[in-house]
mmCIF file of C-alpha atoms in Angstrom:
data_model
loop_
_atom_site.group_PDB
_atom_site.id
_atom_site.type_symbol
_atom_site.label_atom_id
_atom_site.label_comp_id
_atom_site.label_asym_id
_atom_site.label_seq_id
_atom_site.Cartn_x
_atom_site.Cartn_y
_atom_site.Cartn_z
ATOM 1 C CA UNK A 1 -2.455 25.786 4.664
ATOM 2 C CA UNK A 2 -1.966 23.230 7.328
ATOM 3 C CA UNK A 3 -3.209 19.681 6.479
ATOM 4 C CA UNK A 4 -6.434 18.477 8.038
ATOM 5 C CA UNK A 5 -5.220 15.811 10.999
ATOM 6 C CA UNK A 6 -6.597 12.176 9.768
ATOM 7 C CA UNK A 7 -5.615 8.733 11.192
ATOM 8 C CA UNK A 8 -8.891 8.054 13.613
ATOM 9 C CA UNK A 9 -8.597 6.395 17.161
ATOM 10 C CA UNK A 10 -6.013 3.409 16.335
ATOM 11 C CA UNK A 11 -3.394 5.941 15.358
ATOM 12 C CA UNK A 12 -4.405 8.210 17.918
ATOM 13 C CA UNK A 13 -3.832 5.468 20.641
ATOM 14 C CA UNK A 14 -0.782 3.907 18.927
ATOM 15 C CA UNK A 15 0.557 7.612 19.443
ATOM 16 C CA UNK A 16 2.720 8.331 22.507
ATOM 17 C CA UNK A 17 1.881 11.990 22.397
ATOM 18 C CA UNK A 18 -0.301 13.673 25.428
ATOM 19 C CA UNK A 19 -4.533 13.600 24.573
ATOM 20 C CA UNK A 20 -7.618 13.797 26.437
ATOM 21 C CA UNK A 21 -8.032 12.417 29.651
ATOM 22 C CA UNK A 22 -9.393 8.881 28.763
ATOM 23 C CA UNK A 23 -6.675 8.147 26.279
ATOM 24 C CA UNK A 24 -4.146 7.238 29.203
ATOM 25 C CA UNK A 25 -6.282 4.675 30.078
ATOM 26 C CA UNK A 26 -7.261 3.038 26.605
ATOM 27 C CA UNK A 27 -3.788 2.985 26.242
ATOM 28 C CA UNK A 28 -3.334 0.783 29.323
ATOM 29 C CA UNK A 29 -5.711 -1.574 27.948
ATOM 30 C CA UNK A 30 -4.367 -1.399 24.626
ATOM 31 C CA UNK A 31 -1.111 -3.400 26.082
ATOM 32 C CA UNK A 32 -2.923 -5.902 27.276
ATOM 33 C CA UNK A 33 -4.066 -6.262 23.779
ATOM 34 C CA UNK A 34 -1.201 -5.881 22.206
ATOM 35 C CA UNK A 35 -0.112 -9.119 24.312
ATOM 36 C CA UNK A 36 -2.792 -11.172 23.112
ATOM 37 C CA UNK A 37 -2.454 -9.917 19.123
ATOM 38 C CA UNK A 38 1.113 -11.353 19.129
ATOM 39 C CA UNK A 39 0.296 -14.293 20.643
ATOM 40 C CA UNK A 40 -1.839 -14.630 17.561
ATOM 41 C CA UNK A 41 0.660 -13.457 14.937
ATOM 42 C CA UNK A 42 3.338 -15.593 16.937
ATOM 43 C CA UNK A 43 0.954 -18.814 16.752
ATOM 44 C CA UNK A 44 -0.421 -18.350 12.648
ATOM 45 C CA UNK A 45 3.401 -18.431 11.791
ATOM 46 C CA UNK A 46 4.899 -21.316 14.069
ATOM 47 C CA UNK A 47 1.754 -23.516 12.806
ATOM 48 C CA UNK A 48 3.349 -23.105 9.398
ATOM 49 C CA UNK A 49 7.042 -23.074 10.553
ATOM 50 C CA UNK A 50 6.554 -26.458 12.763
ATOM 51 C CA UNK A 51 4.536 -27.993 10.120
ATOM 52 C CA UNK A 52 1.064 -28.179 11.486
ATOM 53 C CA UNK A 53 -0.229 -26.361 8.335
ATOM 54 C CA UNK A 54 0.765 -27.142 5.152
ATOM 55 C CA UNK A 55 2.775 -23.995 3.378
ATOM 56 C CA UNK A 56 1.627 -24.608 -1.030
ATOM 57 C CA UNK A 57 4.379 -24.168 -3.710
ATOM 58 C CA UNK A 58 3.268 -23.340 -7.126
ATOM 59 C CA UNK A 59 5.218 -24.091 -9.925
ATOM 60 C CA UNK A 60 6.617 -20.383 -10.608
ATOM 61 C CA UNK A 61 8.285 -17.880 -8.787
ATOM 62 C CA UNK A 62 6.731 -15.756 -6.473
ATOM 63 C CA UNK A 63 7.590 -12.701 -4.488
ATOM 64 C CA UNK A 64 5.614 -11.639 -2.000
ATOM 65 C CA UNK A 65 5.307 -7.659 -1.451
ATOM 66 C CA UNK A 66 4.507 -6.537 2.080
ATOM 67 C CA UNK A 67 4.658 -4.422 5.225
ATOM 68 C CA UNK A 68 5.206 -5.204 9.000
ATOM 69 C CA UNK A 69 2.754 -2.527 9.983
ATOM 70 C CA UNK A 70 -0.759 -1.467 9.458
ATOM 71 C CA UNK A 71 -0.821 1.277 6.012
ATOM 72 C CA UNK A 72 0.565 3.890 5.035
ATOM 73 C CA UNK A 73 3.702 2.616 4.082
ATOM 74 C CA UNK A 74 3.594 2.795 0.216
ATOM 75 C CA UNK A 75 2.988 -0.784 -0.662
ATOM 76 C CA UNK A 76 0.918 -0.322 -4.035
ATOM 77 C CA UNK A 77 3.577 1.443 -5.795
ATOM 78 C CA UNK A 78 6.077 -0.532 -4.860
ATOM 79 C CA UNK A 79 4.299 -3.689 -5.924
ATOM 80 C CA UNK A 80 3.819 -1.912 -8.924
ATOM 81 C CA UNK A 81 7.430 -1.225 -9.252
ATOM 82 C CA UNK A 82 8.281 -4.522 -8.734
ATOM 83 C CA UNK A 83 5.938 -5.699 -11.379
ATOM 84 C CA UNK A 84 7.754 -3.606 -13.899
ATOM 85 C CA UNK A 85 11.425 -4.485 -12.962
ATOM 86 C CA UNK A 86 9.945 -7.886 -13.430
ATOM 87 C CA UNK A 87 8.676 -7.200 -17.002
ATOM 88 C CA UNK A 88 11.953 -5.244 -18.198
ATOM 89 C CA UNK A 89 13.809 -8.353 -17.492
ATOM 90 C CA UNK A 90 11.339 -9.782 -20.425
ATOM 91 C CA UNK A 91 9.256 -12.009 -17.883
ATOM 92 C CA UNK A 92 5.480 -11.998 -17.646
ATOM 93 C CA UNK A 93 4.446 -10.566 -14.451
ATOM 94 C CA UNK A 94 1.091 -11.295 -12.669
ATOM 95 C CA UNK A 95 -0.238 -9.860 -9.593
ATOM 96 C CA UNK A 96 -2.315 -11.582 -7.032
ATOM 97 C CA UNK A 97 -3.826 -9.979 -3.814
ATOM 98 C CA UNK A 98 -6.148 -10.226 -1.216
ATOM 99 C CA UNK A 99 -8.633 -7.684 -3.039
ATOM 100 C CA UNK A 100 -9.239 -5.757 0.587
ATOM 101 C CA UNK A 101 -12.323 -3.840 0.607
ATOM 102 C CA UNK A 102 -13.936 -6.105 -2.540
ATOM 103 C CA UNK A 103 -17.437 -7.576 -1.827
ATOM 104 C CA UNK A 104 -16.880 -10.584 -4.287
ATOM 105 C CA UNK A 105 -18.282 -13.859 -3.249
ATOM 106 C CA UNK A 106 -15.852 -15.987 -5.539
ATOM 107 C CA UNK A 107 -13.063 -18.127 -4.816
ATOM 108 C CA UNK A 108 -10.730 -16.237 -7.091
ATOM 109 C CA UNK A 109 -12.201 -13.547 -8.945
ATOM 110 C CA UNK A 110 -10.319 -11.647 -11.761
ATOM 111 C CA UNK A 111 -9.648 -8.300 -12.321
ATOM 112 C CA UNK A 112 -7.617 -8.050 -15.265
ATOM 113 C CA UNK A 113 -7.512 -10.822 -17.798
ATOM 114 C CA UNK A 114 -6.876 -11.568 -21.981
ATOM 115 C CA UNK A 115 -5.970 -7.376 -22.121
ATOM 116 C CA UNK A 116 -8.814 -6.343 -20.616
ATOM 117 C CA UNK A 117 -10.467 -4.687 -17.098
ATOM 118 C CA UNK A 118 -12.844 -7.347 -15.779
ATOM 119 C CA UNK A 119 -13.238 -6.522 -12.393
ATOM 120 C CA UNK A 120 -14.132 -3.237 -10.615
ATOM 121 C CA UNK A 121 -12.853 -1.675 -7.683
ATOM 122 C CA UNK A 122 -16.872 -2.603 -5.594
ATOM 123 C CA UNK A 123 -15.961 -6.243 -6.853
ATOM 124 C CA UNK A 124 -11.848 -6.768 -5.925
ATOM 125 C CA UNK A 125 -11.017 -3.806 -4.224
ATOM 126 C CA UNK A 126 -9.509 -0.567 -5.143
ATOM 127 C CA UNK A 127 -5.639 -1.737 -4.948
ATOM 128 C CA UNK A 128 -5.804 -4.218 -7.545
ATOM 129 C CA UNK A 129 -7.994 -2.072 -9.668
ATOM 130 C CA UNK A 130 -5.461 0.711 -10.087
ATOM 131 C CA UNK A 131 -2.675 -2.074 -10.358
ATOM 132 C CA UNK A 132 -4.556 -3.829 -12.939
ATOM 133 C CA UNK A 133 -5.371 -0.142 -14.777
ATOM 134 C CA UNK A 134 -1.766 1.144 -14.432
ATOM 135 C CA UNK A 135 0.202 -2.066 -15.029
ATOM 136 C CA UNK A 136 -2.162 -3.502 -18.045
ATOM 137 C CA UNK A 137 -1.582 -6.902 -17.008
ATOM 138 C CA UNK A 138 -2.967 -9.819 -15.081
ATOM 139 C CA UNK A 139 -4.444 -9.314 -11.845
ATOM 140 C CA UNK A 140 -6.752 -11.909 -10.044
ATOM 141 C CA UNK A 141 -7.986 -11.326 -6.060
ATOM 142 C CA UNK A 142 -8.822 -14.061 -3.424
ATOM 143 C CA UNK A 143 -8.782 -14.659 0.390
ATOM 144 C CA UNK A 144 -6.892 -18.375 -0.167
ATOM 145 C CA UNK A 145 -3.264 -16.562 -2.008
ATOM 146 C CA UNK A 146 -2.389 -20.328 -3.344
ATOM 147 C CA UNK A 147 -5.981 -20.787 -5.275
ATOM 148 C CA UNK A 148 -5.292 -17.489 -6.726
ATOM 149 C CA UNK A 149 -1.790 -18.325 -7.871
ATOM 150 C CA UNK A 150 -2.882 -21.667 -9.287
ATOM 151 C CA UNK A 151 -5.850 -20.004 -11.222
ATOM 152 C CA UNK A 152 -3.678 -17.573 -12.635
ATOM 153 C CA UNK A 153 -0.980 -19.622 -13.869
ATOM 154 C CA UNK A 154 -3.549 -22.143 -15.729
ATOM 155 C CA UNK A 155 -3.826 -19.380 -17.945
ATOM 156 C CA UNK A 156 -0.554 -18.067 -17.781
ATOM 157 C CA UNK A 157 2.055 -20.649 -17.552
ATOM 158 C CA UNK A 158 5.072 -18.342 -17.633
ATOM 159 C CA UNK A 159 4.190 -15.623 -14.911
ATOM 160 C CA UNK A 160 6.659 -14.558 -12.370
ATOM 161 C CA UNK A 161 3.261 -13.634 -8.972
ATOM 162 C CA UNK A 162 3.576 -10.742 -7.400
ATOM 163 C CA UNK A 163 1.559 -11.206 -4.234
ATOM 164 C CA UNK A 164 0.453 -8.052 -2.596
ATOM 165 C CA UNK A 165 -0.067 -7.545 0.893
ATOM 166 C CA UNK A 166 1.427 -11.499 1.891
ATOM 167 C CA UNK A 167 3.908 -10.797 4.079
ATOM 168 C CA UNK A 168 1.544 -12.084 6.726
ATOM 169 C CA UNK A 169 0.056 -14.844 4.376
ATOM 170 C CA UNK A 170 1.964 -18.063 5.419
ATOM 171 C CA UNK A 171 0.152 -20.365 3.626
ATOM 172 C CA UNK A 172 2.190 -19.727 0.607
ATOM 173 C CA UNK A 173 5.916 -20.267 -0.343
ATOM 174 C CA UNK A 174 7.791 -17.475 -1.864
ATOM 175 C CA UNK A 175 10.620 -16.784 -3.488
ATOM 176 C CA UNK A 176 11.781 -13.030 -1.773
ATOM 177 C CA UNK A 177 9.703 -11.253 0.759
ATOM 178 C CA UNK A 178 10.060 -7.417 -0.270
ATOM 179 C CA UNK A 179 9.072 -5.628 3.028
ATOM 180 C CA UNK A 180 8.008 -1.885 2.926
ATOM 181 C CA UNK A 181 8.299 0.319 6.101
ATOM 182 C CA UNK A 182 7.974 4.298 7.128
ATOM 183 C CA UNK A 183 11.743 6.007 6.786
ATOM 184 C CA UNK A 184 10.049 8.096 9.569
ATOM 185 C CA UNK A 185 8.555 5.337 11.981
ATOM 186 C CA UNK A 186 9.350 2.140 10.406
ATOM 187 C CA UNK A 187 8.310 0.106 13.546
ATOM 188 C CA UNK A 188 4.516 1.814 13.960
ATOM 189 C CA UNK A 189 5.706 3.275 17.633
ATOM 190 C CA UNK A 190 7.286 -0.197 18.810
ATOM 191 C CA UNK A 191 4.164 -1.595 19.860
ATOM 192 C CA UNK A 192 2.192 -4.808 18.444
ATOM 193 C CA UNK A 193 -2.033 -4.335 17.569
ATOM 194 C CA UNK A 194 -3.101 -2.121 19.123
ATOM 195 C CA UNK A 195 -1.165 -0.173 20.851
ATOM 196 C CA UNK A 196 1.647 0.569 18.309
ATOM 197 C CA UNK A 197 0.823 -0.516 14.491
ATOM 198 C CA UNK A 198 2.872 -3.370 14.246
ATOM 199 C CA UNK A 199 1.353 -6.066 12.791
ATOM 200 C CA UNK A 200 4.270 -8.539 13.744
ATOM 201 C CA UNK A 201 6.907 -8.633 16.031
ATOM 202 C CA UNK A 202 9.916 -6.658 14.243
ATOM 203 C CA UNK A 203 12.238 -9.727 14.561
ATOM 204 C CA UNK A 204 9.941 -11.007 11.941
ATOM 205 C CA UNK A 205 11.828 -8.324 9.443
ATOM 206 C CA UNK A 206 14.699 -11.057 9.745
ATOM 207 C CA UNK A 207 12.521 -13.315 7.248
ATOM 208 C CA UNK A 208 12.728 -10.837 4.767
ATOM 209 C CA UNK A 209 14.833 -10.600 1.249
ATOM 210 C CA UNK A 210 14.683 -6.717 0.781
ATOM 211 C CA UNK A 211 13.503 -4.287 2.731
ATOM 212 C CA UNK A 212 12.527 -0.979 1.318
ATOM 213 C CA UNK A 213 12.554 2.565 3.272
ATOM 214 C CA UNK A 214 9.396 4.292 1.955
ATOM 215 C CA UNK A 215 9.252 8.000 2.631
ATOM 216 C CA UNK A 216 12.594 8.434 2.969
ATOM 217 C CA UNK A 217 12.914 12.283 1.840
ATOM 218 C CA UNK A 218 14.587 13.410 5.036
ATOM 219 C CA UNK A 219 18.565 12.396 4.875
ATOM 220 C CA UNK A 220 18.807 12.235 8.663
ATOM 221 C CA UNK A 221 15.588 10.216 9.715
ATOM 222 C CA UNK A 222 16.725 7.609 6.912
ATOM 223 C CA UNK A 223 19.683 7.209 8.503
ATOM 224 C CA UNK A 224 18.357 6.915 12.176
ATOM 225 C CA UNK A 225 15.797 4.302 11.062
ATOM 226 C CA UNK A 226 18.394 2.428 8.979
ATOM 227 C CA UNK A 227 20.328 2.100 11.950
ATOM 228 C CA UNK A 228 17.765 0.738 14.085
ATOM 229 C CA UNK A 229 17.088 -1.878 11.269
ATOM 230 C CA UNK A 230 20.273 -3.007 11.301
ATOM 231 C CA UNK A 231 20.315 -3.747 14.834
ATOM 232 C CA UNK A 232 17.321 -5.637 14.183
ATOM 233 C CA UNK A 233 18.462 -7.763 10.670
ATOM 234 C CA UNK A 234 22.040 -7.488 10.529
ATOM 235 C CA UNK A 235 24.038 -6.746 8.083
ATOM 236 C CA UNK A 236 22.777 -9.473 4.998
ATOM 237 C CA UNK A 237 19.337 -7.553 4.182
ATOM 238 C CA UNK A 238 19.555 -5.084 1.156
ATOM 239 C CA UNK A 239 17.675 -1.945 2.309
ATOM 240 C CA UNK A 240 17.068 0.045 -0.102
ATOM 241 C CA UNK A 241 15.826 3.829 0.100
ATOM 242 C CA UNK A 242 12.858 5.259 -1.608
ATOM 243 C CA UNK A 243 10.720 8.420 -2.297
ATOM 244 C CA UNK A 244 7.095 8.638 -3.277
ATOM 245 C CA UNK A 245 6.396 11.852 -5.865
ATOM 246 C CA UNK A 246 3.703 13.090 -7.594
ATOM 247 C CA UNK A 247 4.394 12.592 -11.561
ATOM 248 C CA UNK A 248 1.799 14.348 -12.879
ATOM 249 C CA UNK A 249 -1.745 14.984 -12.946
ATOM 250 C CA UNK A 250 -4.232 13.221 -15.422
ATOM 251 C CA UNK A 251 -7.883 14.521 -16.306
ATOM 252 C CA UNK A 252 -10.648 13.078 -16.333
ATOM 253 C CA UNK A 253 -10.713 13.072 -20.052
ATOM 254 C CA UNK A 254 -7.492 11.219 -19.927
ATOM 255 C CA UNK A 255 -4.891 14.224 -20.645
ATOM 256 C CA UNK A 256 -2.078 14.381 -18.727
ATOM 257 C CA UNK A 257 -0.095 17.131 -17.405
ATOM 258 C CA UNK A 258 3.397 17.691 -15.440
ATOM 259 C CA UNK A 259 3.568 19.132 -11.960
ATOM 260 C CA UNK A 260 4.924 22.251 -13.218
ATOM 261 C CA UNK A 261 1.751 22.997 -14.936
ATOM 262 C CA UNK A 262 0.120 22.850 -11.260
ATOM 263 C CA UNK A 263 2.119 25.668 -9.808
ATOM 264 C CA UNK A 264 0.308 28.165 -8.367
ATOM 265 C CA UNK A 265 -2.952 26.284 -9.183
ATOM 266 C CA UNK A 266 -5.326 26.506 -6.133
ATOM 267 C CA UNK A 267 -6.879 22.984 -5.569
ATOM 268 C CA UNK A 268 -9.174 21.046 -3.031
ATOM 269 C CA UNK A 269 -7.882 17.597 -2.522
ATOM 270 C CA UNK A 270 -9.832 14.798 -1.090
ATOM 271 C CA UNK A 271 -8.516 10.910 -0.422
ATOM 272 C CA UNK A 272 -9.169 7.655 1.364
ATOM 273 C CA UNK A 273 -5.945 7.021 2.368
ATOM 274 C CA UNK A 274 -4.314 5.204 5.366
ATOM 275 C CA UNK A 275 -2.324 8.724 5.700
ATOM 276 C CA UNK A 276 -3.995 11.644 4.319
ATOM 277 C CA UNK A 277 -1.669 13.906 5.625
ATOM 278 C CA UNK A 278 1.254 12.809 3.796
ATOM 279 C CA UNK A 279 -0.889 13.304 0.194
ATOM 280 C CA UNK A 280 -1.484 16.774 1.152
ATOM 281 C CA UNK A 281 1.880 17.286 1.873
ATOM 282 C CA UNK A 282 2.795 15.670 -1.411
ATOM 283 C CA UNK A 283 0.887 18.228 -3.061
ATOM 284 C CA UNK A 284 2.383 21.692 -1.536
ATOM 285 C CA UNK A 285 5.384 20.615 -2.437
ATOM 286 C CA UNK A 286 4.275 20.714 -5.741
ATOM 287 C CA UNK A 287 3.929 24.505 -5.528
ATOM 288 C CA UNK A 288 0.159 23.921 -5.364
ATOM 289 C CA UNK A 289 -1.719 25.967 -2.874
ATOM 290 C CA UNK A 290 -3.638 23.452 -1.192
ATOM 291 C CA UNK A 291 -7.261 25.810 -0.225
ATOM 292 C CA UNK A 292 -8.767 22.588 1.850
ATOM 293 C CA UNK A 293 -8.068 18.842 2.388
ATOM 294 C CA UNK A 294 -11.195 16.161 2.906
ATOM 295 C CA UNK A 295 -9.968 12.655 4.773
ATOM 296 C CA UNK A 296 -12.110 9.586 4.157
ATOM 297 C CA UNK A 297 -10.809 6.390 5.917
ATOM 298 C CA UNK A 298 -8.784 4.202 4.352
ATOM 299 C CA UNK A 299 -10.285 2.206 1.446
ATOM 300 C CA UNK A 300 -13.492 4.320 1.829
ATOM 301 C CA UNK A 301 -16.369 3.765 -0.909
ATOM 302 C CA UNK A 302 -17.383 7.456 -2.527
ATOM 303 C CA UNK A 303 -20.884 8.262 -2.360
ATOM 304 C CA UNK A 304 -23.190 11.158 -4.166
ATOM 305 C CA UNK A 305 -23.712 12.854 -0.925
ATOM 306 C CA UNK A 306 -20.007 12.681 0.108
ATOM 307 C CA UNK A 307 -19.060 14.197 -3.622
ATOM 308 C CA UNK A 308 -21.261 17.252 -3.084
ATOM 309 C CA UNK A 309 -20.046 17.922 0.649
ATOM 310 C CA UNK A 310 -16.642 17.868 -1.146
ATOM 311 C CA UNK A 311 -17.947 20.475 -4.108
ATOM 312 C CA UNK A 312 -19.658 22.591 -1.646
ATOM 313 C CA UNK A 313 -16.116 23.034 0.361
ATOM 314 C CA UNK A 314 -14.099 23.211 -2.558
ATOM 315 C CA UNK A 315 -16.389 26.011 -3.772
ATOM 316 C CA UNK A 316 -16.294 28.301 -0.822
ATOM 317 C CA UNK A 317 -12.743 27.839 -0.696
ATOM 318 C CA UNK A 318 -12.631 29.366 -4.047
ATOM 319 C CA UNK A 319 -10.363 26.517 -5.601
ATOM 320 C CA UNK A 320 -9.575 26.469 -9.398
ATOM 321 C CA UNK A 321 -9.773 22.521 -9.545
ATOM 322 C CA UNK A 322 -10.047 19.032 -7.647
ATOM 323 C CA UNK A 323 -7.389 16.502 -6.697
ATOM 324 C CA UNK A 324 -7.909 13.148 -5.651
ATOM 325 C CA UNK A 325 -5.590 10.267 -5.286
ATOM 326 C CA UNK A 326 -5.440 7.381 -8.244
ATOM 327 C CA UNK A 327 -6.806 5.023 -5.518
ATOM 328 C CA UNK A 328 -9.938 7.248 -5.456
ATOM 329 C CA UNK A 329 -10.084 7.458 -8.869
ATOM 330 C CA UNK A 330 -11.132 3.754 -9.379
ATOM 331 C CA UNK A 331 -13.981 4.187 -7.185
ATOM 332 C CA UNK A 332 -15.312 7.123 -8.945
ATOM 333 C CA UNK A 333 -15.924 5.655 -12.360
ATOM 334 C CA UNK A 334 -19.682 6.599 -13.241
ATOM 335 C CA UNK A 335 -19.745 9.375 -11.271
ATOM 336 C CA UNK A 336 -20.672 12.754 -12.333
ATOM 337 C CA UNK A 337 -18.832 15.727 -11.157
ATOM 338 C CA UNK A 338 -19.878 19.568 -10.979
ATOM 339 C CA UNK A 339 -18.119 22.219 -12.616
ATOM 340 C CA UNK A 340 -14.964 22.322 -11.037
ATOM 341 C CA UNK A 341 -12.294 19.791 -13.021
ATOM 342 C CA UNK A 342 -11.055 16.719 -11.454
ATOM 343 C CA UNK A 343 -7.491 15.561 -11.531
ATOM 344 C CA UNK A 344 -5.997 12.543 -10.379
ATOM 345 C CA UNK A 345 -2.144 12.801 -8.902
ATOM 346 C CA UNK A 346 -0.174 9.780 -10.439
ATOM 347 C CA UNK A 347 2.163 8.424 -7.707
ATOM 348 C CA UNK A 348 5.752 6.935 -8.594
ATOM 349 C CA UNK A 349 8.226 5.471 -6.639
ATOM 350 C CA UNK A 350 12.036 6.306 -7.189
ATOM 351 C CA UNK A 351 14.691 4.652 -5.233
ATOM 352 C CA UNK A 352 18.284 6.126 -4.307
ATOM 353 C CA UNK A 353 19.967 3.701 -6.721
ATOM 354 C CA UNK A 354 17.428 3.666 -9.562
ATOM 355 C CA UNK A 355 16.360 0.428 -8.698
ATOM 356 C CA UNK A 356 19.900 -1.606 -8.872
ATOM 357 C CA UNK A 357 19.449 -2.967 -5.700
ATOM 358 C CA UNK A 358 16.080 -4.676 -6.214
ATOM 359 C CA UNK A 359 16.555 -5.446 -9.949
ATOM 360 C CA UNK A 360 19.475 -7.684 -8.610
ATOM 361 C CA UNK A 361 17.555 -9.117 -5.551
ATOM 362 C CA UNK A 362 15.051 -9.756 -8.344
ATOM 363 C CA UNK A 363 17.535 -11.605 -10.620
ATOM 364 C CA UNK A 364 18.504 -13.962 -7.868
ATOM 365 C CA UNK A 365 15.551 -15.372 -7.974
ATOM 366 C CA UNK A 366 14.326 -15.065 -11.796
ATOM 367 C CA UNK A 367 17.450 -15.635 -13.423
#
């Protein structure tokens, strides 16, 4: 079945395709805005760059895993990635983020620390929750990046930081800048905030170490966009290729199953996801038949009422079982369920070289 259109107003207006009659002008003004949101971007980085803010150093290495537009692009499981590359080249890797959509109070709070979950996704977020959950190791969330990192490494001397979402976080040095962006529209239409999704200029992309194509199933578009990177970083800049796919499925109980099991399985998927569309397209190719598909916005917090809108809909749609995202999953500890199973889809990313590229980007810094 076709997936349910999601992205709300910003997409719609950072969009170049026809709408209703107001959107021509929201558009105009959306320029204008676009002028002044670079002017921003442009004046956070030079204060750094011409030394009227003080960039921190920590004592360890740290790479810094990021995008140049607004979500979507696939930055949690390439941070996760990362992490792991990190770890197989026996160092101890330790992630430190922002903790978007957490309602803590504290300077640095921690999510994962001495082996154990001590955060929650209401707390730090739903990002570091699943990293912290998936990855088993430490995890700490703050708005000041540097605290954070000097926090962590008090208690762990050795770590290699992993800093989520800093590309635009000046006011910390780093090792590599790992950018993410769309094989399909790695520039967010062009435009700056808010009339494209760029959250930078896209000469900022010459700043980075690696850049990473997310996405990139489709031979052609990879290529296309590849080419217009180049023309914007030269030749120097590894970019590397990637896919997202769905690994498996794990229940609620904790049992996990292959996406073969899931063929021909009739499910009702629901998410809070910067792009909706592109789970429930993750999920047909699966072989699943996909009977409905219920958008939240991005980072959105589950309630009672919005899991029995989702029951009721799966119901008449006569699906066998549930799907939600892992990113969901976090936020729907506690909760209790109806009759129809949930299952979680476990999100992996593979690159076109099995990771050579990054591990080595990776070892010029580490090693």
């Amino acid at each position: 079945m076709p997936v349910k259109q999601g992205g709300g107003l910003l997409r719609l207006v950072a969009g170049n395709w026809p709408g209703p009659w107001w959107l021509g002008p929201l558009r105009a003004v959306a320029w204008g805005g676009s002028k002044l949101y670079g002017l921003g971007a442009w004046l956070d980085r030079a204060s750094y760059d011409l030394h009227w803010r003080q960039r921190g150093k920590l004592d360890a290495p740290v790479i810094s895993v990021g995008n140049i537009t607004i979500g979507g692009t696939g930055k949690t499981p390439l941070t996760m990635a990362v992490a792991r590359a990190i770890a197989e080249m026996g160092r101890q890797p330790a992630v430190i983020s922002r903790g978007y959509g957490g309602n803590s109070d504290a300077d640095v709070a921690w999510v994962w620390r001495g082996g154990e979950l001590v955060g929650n996704a209401k707390q730090c977020g739903d990002e570091p929750v699943l990293m912290a959950k998936r990855l088993k190791i430490p995890v700490a969330v703050g708005r000041d990046r540097c605290q954070v990192g000097r926090v962590v490494l008090s208690q762990y001397p050795d770590a290699v930081l992993v800093g989520d979402d800093m590309f635009q976080h000046h006011r910390l040095h780093r090792d590599l800048d790992i950018v993410a962006v769309d094989a399909l529209d790695p520039l967010g239409g062009g435009a700056m905030l808010p009339r494209g999704l760029l959250r930078e200029p896209s000469a900022r992309l010459r700043r980075a170490g690696v850049i990473i194509q997310t996405r990139a199933d489709d031979a052609e578009a990879t290529i296309k966009s590849r080419r217009l990177l180049r023309g914007i970083c030269g030749s120097d800049i590894p970019i590397i290729a990637a896919r997202h796919i769905i690994s498996g499925f794990e229940g609620a109980d904790g049992s996990f199953s292959r996406p073969s099991a899931m063929a021909g399985k009739k499910a009702f998927a629901f998410c809070g996801l910067a792009d909706p569309e592109q789970f429930g397209r993750g999920l047909e190719k699966l072989g699943i038949g996909l009977a409905g598909l219920e958008p939240f916005g991005d980072h959105h917090s589950y309630t009672r009422e919005d899991l029995a809108i989702i029951e009721k809909k799966a119901t008449i749609a006569n699906a066998d079982c549930l799907i939600c995202s892992e990113k969901d999953w976090v936020k729907l500890q506690g909760m209790e369920f109806g009759k129809l199973p949930l299952l979680v889809a476990r999100l992996e990313m593979k690159f076109e070289d099995q990771g050579e590229a990054l591990r080595q980007a990776l070892s010029r810094v580490l090693l």
